[in-house]
Amino acid sequence: MPREGCIMHIMAATLQILGGLALFMYSISLLSDTMKRVASLRMKSILEKATTSPLRGLLAGTIVTFLVQSSSVTVLLLLGLVNAGIMKLRQAIYVILGSEIGTTITAQIVAFKVTMFFFPLIVAGFVLRTVFADKEKIRNCGEVLFCLGLLFLAMKIMADGARPFKELPLLMEAISQFGTFPLLGMLIGTLFTAITSSSSATTSLIIAMSMEGVVDLPSGIALLIGANIGTCVLELIAMIGTNVAAKRTGLAQFLINLLGALMIYPLLSPFTDFISHTADDLPRQLANAHTFFNVALAFILLPFAGALIFVLGKIIRDKDEEVPETASALDEKMLNIPALALYRAEEEVKKMAALTQEMLKMAKIAFFTGDREAGKTVHRYEKTIDQMNSQLNSYLGRINTLLLSQRDGNTKKALIHSLTDI
């Protein structure tokens, strides 16, 4: 093939991979939105149970991350909960460890060879979400099938796009160096994931390229470990402007993944050999490597949550902070899961109603007895209630109704009317 033709061929293949990656990230986003809407009521109870024991916290992190299809969204939610004082740092660490496991489920799903079934999934999903648009449960099932079909189609596009790279000896040699020099592979995985803000996207791209033999097992494992670190960048940025406990929560995920990389580095050779015996095909081996690594990391660090909190305390020192109660409770990061944001808003509306009742009692005392202190209290309460009303109206307006179930959507409307009445 002429040099110009070869360059055009490689450019076309690269664009195909990027197009497949874009479709994958879009399908993951759609699936995440659907799962948030479907499982909104369950996520609240799951996170409430996370506070009862380390293992339940681990399980909660796994389930919530699978539902929202993003460990970053889970950690951003935790930043909001810790910032609001709803969850303690130790409990958040248990959930973070679970989120590391939850993010591996996507890799296990995309490692299946279902290239013949993505069109039936897309068609079935489209029919269900269109024909049964007025039946919420069936429509949601259709949307899940539709998203899965798009996800598998994206994997096929990326795998087909990677095929021409096998004809480039220099590129194949360069990729193999990621396994020979794991630190280089980890660095590339970290940088790529930091750019895409999605470890699932990086992992799926690695698995797709392995389907065509472009990425081998040692190189793939190094890239996967790097992807674990790169996914923390968004959380490190998001913790700016939060309180000390929330900053420590954001830093905790980075330290956990960094410790994991440091622990596995001297054991990469035996770990790779072990993984090679877990499955016959390379994509499944890489998915297993991702799962085994994160499960092992979670259970190894679970008993050392206290030590991790001590280290975080040394890095981010305590300082006196004054955070307005309502502003803290209505943390913007909880908007990532609208149903939970709605629950927090509902709790604040109840507080506002109780404060209004108390204000009316004090107003009655001030009116009939002429008590000046009671009058001052009324003015103070009125100012607080006005502030809460403004914050709650703004917060409720920013909750995405499209990502709420029909029941939660009605609750949002009722809360807005309640604010007007109060």
C-alpha positions as a printed Julia matrix, in Angstrom:
422×3 Matrix{Float64}:
   0.0     0.0    0.0
   1.4     3.51  -0.9
   2.51    5.63   2.04
  -0.28    8.2    1.5
  -2.87    5.43   1.36
  -1.47    3.86   4.54
  -1.66    7.19   6.4
  -5.25    7.73   5.3
  -6.09    4.16   6.33
  -4.66    4.7    9.82
  -6.37    8.09  10.18
  -9.7     6.5    9.24
  -9.12    3.7   11.78
  -8.23    6.23  14.48
 -11.38    8.25  13.79
 -13.41    5.03  13.93
 -11.97    4.21  17.35
 -12.67    7.73  18.61
 -16.19    7.55  17.19
 -16.75    4.23  18.93
 -15.38    5.68  22.16
 -17.73    8.67  21.89
 -20.69    6.34  21.29
 -19.62    4.22  24.27
 -19.44    7.24  26.59
 -22.82    8.45  25.32
 -24.43    5.03  25.89
 -22.93    4.86  29.4
 -24.35    8.33  30.13
 -27.81    7.28  28.89
 -27.65    4.05  30.89
 -26.58    5.97  33.99
 -29.5     8.4   33.66
 -31.96    5.52  33.22
 -30.6     3.6   36.2
 -30.73    6.72  38.39
 -34.4     7.09  37.54
 -35.21    3.38  37.96
 -33.34    2.86  41.23
 -33.8     6.28  42.82
 -35.78    5.02  45.8
 -33.41    2.13  46.45
 -30.24    4.22  46.37
 -31.35    6.23  49.39
 -31.94    3.1   51.49
 -28.71    1.53  50.2
 -26.65    4.53  51.33
 -28.46    4.68  54.67
 -27.45    1.05  55.33
 -23.85    1.94  54.4
 -23.46    3.62  57.78
 -24.14    0.46  59.79
 -21.0    -1.62  59.08
 -17.84   -1.69  56.9
 -19.07   -4.6   54.77
 -22.42   -2.93  54.15
 -20.59    0.23  53.18
 -18.49   -1.8   50.75
 -21.61   -3.42  49.29
 -23.4    -0.06  49.07
 -20.5     1.44  47.12
 -20.5    -1.51  44.73
 -24.25   -1.38  44.07
 -24.54    2.41  43.75
 -21.56    2.6   41.39
 -23.04   -0.13  39.22
 -26.37    1.7   39.15
 -24.91    5.1   38.23
 -22.21    3.51  36.01
 -19.49    5.77  37.38
 -17.25    5.67  40.44
 -16.69    9.41  39.91
 -20.41   10.13  40.35
 -20.43    7.98  43.51
 -17.48    9.85  45.02
 -18.94   13.23  44.03
 -22.12   12.21  45.83
 -20.07   11.22  48.89
 -18.36   14.63  48.82
 -21.81   16.19  49.06
 -22.97   13.88  51.86
 -19.8    14.41  53.91
 -19.83   18.15  53.24
 -23.41   18.26  54.57
 -22.46   16.25  57.65
 -24.82   13.43  56.67
 -22.04   10.84  56.38
 -18.76   10.5   58.28
 -15.37   10.17  56.57
 -14.88    6.57  57.74
 -18.23    5.53  56.27
 -17.39    7.33  53.02
 -14.11    5.42  52.75
 -15.95    2.09  52.96
 -18.27    3.23  50.16
 -15.3     4.41  48.06
 -13.67    0.98  48.4
 -16.94   -0.55  47.2
 -17.12    1.87  44.28
 -13.77    0.52  43.07
 -15.42   -2.9   42.78
 -18.62   -1.55  41.23
 -16.77    0.09  38.35
 -15.36   -3.3   37.27
 -18.81   -4.71  36.48
 -18.97   -2.69  33.26
 -15.69   -4.28  32.14
 -17.11   -7.76  32.76
 -20.19   -6.9   30.68
 -18.32   -5.49  27.67
 -15.91   -8.45  27.63
 -18.74  -10.68  26.39
 -18.61  -11.43  22.68
 -22.11  -10.37  21.72
 -21.4    -8.78  18.36
 -24.37  -10.63  16.82
 -26.84   -9.35  19.4
 -26.39   -5.58  19.6
 -28.89   -4.89  16.81
 -31.65   -7.04  18.39
 -31.01   -5.25  21.72
 -31.28   -1.84  20.05
 -34.45   -2.79  18.15
 -36.11   -4.43  21.18
 -35.19   -1.49  23.4
 -36.48    1.05  20.89
 -39.79   -0.79  20.48
 -40.36   -1.09  24.24
 -39.5     2.55  25.02
 -41.66    3.8   22.11
 -44.71    1.51  22.15
 -44.98    1.48  25.96
 -44.01    5.13  26.52
 -46.89    5.59  28.98
 -45.9     2.55  31.1
 -42.91    3.64  33.15
 -41.49    0.24  34.14
 -41.65   -1.27  30.63
 -40.28    1.95  29.12
 -37.35    1.9   31.54
 -36.58   -1.73  30.66
 -36.62   -0.75  27.0
 -34.2     2.1   27.65
 -31.79   -0.23  29.49
 -31.84   -2.7   26.56
 -31.4     0.15  24.07
 -28.39    1.51  25.99
 -26.8    -1.95  26.27
 -27.23   -2.41  22.52
 -25.5     0.92  21.86
 -22.75   -0.04  24.31
 -22.01   -3.32  22.54
 -22.2    -1.6   19.14
 -19.61    0.9   20.37
 -17.34   -1.98  21.42
 -17.67   -3.52  17.93
 -16.82   -0.19  16.28
 -13.73    0.28  18.47
 -12.55   -3.31  17.93
 -12.95   -3.04  14.14
 -11.14    0.29  14.17
  -8.2    -1.23  16.06
  -7.7    -4.03  13.51
  -5.47   -2.06  11.06
  -3.03   -1.25  13.85
  -1.89   -4.88  13.83
  -0.25   -4.13  10.47
   2.05   -1.51  12.04
   5.04   -3.26  13.66
   6.37   -0.05  15.22
   3.04    0.74  16.89
   2.64   -2.83  18.13
   6.18   -2.69  19.54
   5.43    0.64  21.25
   2.26   -0.73  22.87
   4.09   -3.84  24.06
   6.5    -1.54  25.91
   3.67   -0.7   28.3
   4.02   -4.24  29.61
   7.82   -4.22  29.56
   7.9    -0.87  31.37
   4.71   -0.89  33.5
   5.26    2.62  34.87
   4.95    3.96  31.32
   1.72    2.02  30.81
   0.34    3.28  34.13
   1.21    6.86  33.19
  -0.53    6.58  29.79
  -3.59    4.99  31.43
  -3.69    7.77  34.04
  -3.42   10.59  31.49
  -5.99    9.12  29.09
  -8.51    8.57  31.89
  -7.91   12.06  33.27
  -8.79   13.43  29.81
 -11.93   11.31  29.33
 -12.94   11.52  33.04
 -14.12    7.91  32.73
 -12.21    4.81  33.78
 -14.99    2.73  32.2
 -14.25    4.33  28.81
 -10.52    3.64  29.15
 -11.1     0.07  30.33
 -13.55   -0.66  27.52
 -11.19    0.78  24.9
  -8.38   -1.45  26.22
 -10.66   -4.5   26.1
 -11.87   -3.58  22.58
  -8.28   -3.3   21.32
  -7.41   -6.61  22.97
 -10.19   -8.27  20.95
  -8.05   -7.67  17.86
  -4.77   -8.52  19.58
  -3.5    -4.93  19.54
  -3.05   -4.86  23.33
  -1.49   -7.83  25.13
  -2.14   -8.89  28.74
   0.87   -7.24  30.49
   0.33   -3.95  28.66
  -3.41   -4.03  29.3
  -2.96   -4.6   33.04
  -0.53   -1.67  33.33
  -2.98    0.59  31.47
  -5.88   -0.57  33.68
  -3.99    0.24  36.89
  -3.21    3.69  35.5
  -6.89    4.18  34.65
  -7.73    3.6   38.32
  -5.56    6.58  39.29
  -6.73    8.82  36.43
 -10.37    8.55  37.45
  -9.58   10.53  40.63
  -8.77   13.79  38.83
 -12.4    14.96  38.65
 -12.89   14.34  42.38
  -9.69   16.21  43.28
 -11.01   19.23  41.37
 -14.51   18.89  42.86
 -13.26   18.96  46.45
 -12.16   22.6   46.03
 -14.42   24.83  48.09
 -15.73   22.04  50.35
 -15.09   21.59  54.07
 -12.17   19.67  55.55
 -14.03   16.34  55.82
 -15.14   16.53  52.18
 -11.6    17.4   51.03
 -10.33   14.33  52.86
 -13.02   12.23  51.16
 -11.91   13.4   47.71
  -8.27   12.77  48.53
  -9.09    9.33  49.99
  -9.97    7.84  46.58
  -6.68    9.1   45.1
  -4.64    7.65  47.98
  -6.51    4.32  47.78
  -5.77    3.93  44.06
  -2.19    5.16  44.44
  -1.59    2.65  47.24
  -3.08   -0.06  45.04
  -0.68    0.76  42.22
   2.31    0.78  44.59
   1.31   -2.56  46.12
   0.7    -4.36  42.8
   3.79   -2.99  41.01
   6.35   -5.45  42.47
   3.82   -8.29  42.02
   2.89   -7.58  38.39
   4.66  -10.64  36.98
   2.98  -13.27  39.22
  -0.31  -11.36  39.04
  -0.21  -11.42  35.23
   0.59  -15.13  35.27
  -2.33  -15.79  37.63
  -4.75  -13.77  35.47
  -3.69  -15.65  32.33
  -5.15  -18.83  33.87
  -8.53  -17.3   34.74
  -9.93  -17.36  31.18
  -9.07  -18.49  27.67
  -9.71  -15.23  25.81
  -7.71  -12.03  26.34
 -10.65   -9.59  26.78
 -12.03  -11.7   29.64
  -8.56  -11.96  31.19
  -8.28   -8.15  31.23
 -11.77   -7.8   32.71
 -10.81  -10.36  35.37
  -7.57   -8.48  36.1
  -9.56   -5.3   36.66
 -11.99   -7.11  38.98
  -9.46   -9.16  40.97
  -7.21   -6.14  41.5
  -9.99   -3.89  42.81
 -11.64   -6.58  44.94
  -8.29   -7.48  46.53
  -7.48   -3.79  47.1
 -10.84   -3.18  48.78
 -10.56   -6.08  51.22
  -6.89   -5.38  52.0
  -7.55   -1.74  52.88
 -10.91   -2.28  54.59
  -9.37   -2.95  58.06
  -7.02    0.04  57.66
  -9.66    2.75  57.24
  -8.56    4.25  60.56
  -4.93    4.46  59.42
  -6.03    6.07  56.17
  -8.06    8.66  58.11
  -4.95    9.4   60.22
  -2.85   10.0   57.08
  -5.57   12.18  55.55
  -5.67   14.19  58.79
  -1.93   14.81  58.54
  -2.21   15.94  54.9
  -5.33   18.1   55.33
  -5.28   19.72  58.75
  -8.35   20.62  60.8
  -9.44   24.24  60.83
 -12.38   26.19  62.16
 -15.16   26.42  59.6
 -18.58   27.98  59.61
 -20.84   26.43  57.01
 -24.46   27.61  56.81
 -26.64   24.65  57.7
 -28.99   24.89  54.74
 -26.24   25.65  52.21
 -24.33   22.62  53.47
 -27.33   20.29  53.38
 -28.22   21.36  49.83
 -24.84   20.48  48.38
 -24.63   20.86  44.6
 -22.76   17.57  44.24
 -25.88   15.67  45.26
 -27.55   16.95  42.09
 -25.61   14.16  40.32
 -28.3    11.82  41.67
 -31.51   13.89  41.47
 -33.59   11.55  43.65
 -31.18   11.97  46.57
 -31.02   15.72  46.02
 -34.83   15.77  46.15
 -34.77   13.83  49.43
 -32.38   16.38  50.97
 -34.56   19.24  49.73
 -37.64   17.58  51.26
 -35.87   17.34  54.63
 -35.0    21.04  54.46
 -38.59   21.98  53.57
 -39.72   20.11  56.69
 -37.18   22.08  58.77
 -38.43   25.3   57.22
 -42.04   24.39  58.06
 -41.1    23.58  61.67
 -39.2    26.87  61.99
 -42.21   28.74  60.58
 -44.47   27.14  63.21
 -42.05   28.21  65.92
 -41.96   31.74  64.49
 -45.77   31.96  64.6
 -45.74   30.89  68.26
 -43.18   33.58  69.1
 -45.16   36.15  67.09
 -48.26   35.32  69.14
 -46.3    35.81  72.36
 -44.83   39.1   71.13
 -48.25   40.41  70.01
 -50.21   39.56  73.15
 -47.53   40.21  75.8
 -45.39   42.87  74.16
 -42.25   40.8   74.8
 -39.45   42.55  72.86
 -37.12   39.56  72.96
 -39.83   37.44  71.36
 -40.2    40.14  68.68
 -36.46   40.05  67.94
 -36.64   36.27  67.69
 -39.49   36.56  65.18
 -37.42   38.9   62.98
 -34.43   36.55  63.2
 -36.56   33.55  62.28
 -38.18   35.46  59.41
 -34.78   36.31  57.95
 -33.67   32.67  58.19
 -36.9    31.41  56.61
 -36.58   33.87  53.71
 -33.02   32.68  53.13
 -34.08   29.01  53.23
 -36.96   29.72  50.84
 -34.63   31.35  48.32
 -32.06   28.54  48.53
 -34.67   25.78  48.31
 -36.45   27.31  45.31
 -33.14   27.64  43.49
 -32.06   24.1   44.42
 -35.36   22.47  43.43
 -35.23   24.31  40.11
 -31.85   22.72  39.37
 -33.0    19.15  40.03
 -33.39   17.51  36.62
 -37.02   16.35  36.41
 -36.22   14.16  33.39
 -34.03   11.98  35.64
 -36.76   11.53  38.26
 -39.37    8.8   38.41
 -42.99    9.86  38.0
 -43.48    9.63  41.76
 -40.41   11.78  42.49
 -41.48   14.26  39.82
 -44.8    14.72  41.63
 -42.92   15.13  44.93
 -40.83   17.92  43.42
 -43.98   19.78  42.31
 -45.53   19.34  45.76
 -42.41   20.73  47.46
 -42.42   23.82  45.24
 -46.1    24.42  46.1
 -45.32   23.85  49.8
 -42.62   26.53  49.72
 -45.13   28.99  48.27
 -47.67   28.1   50.97
 -45.13   28.4   53.79
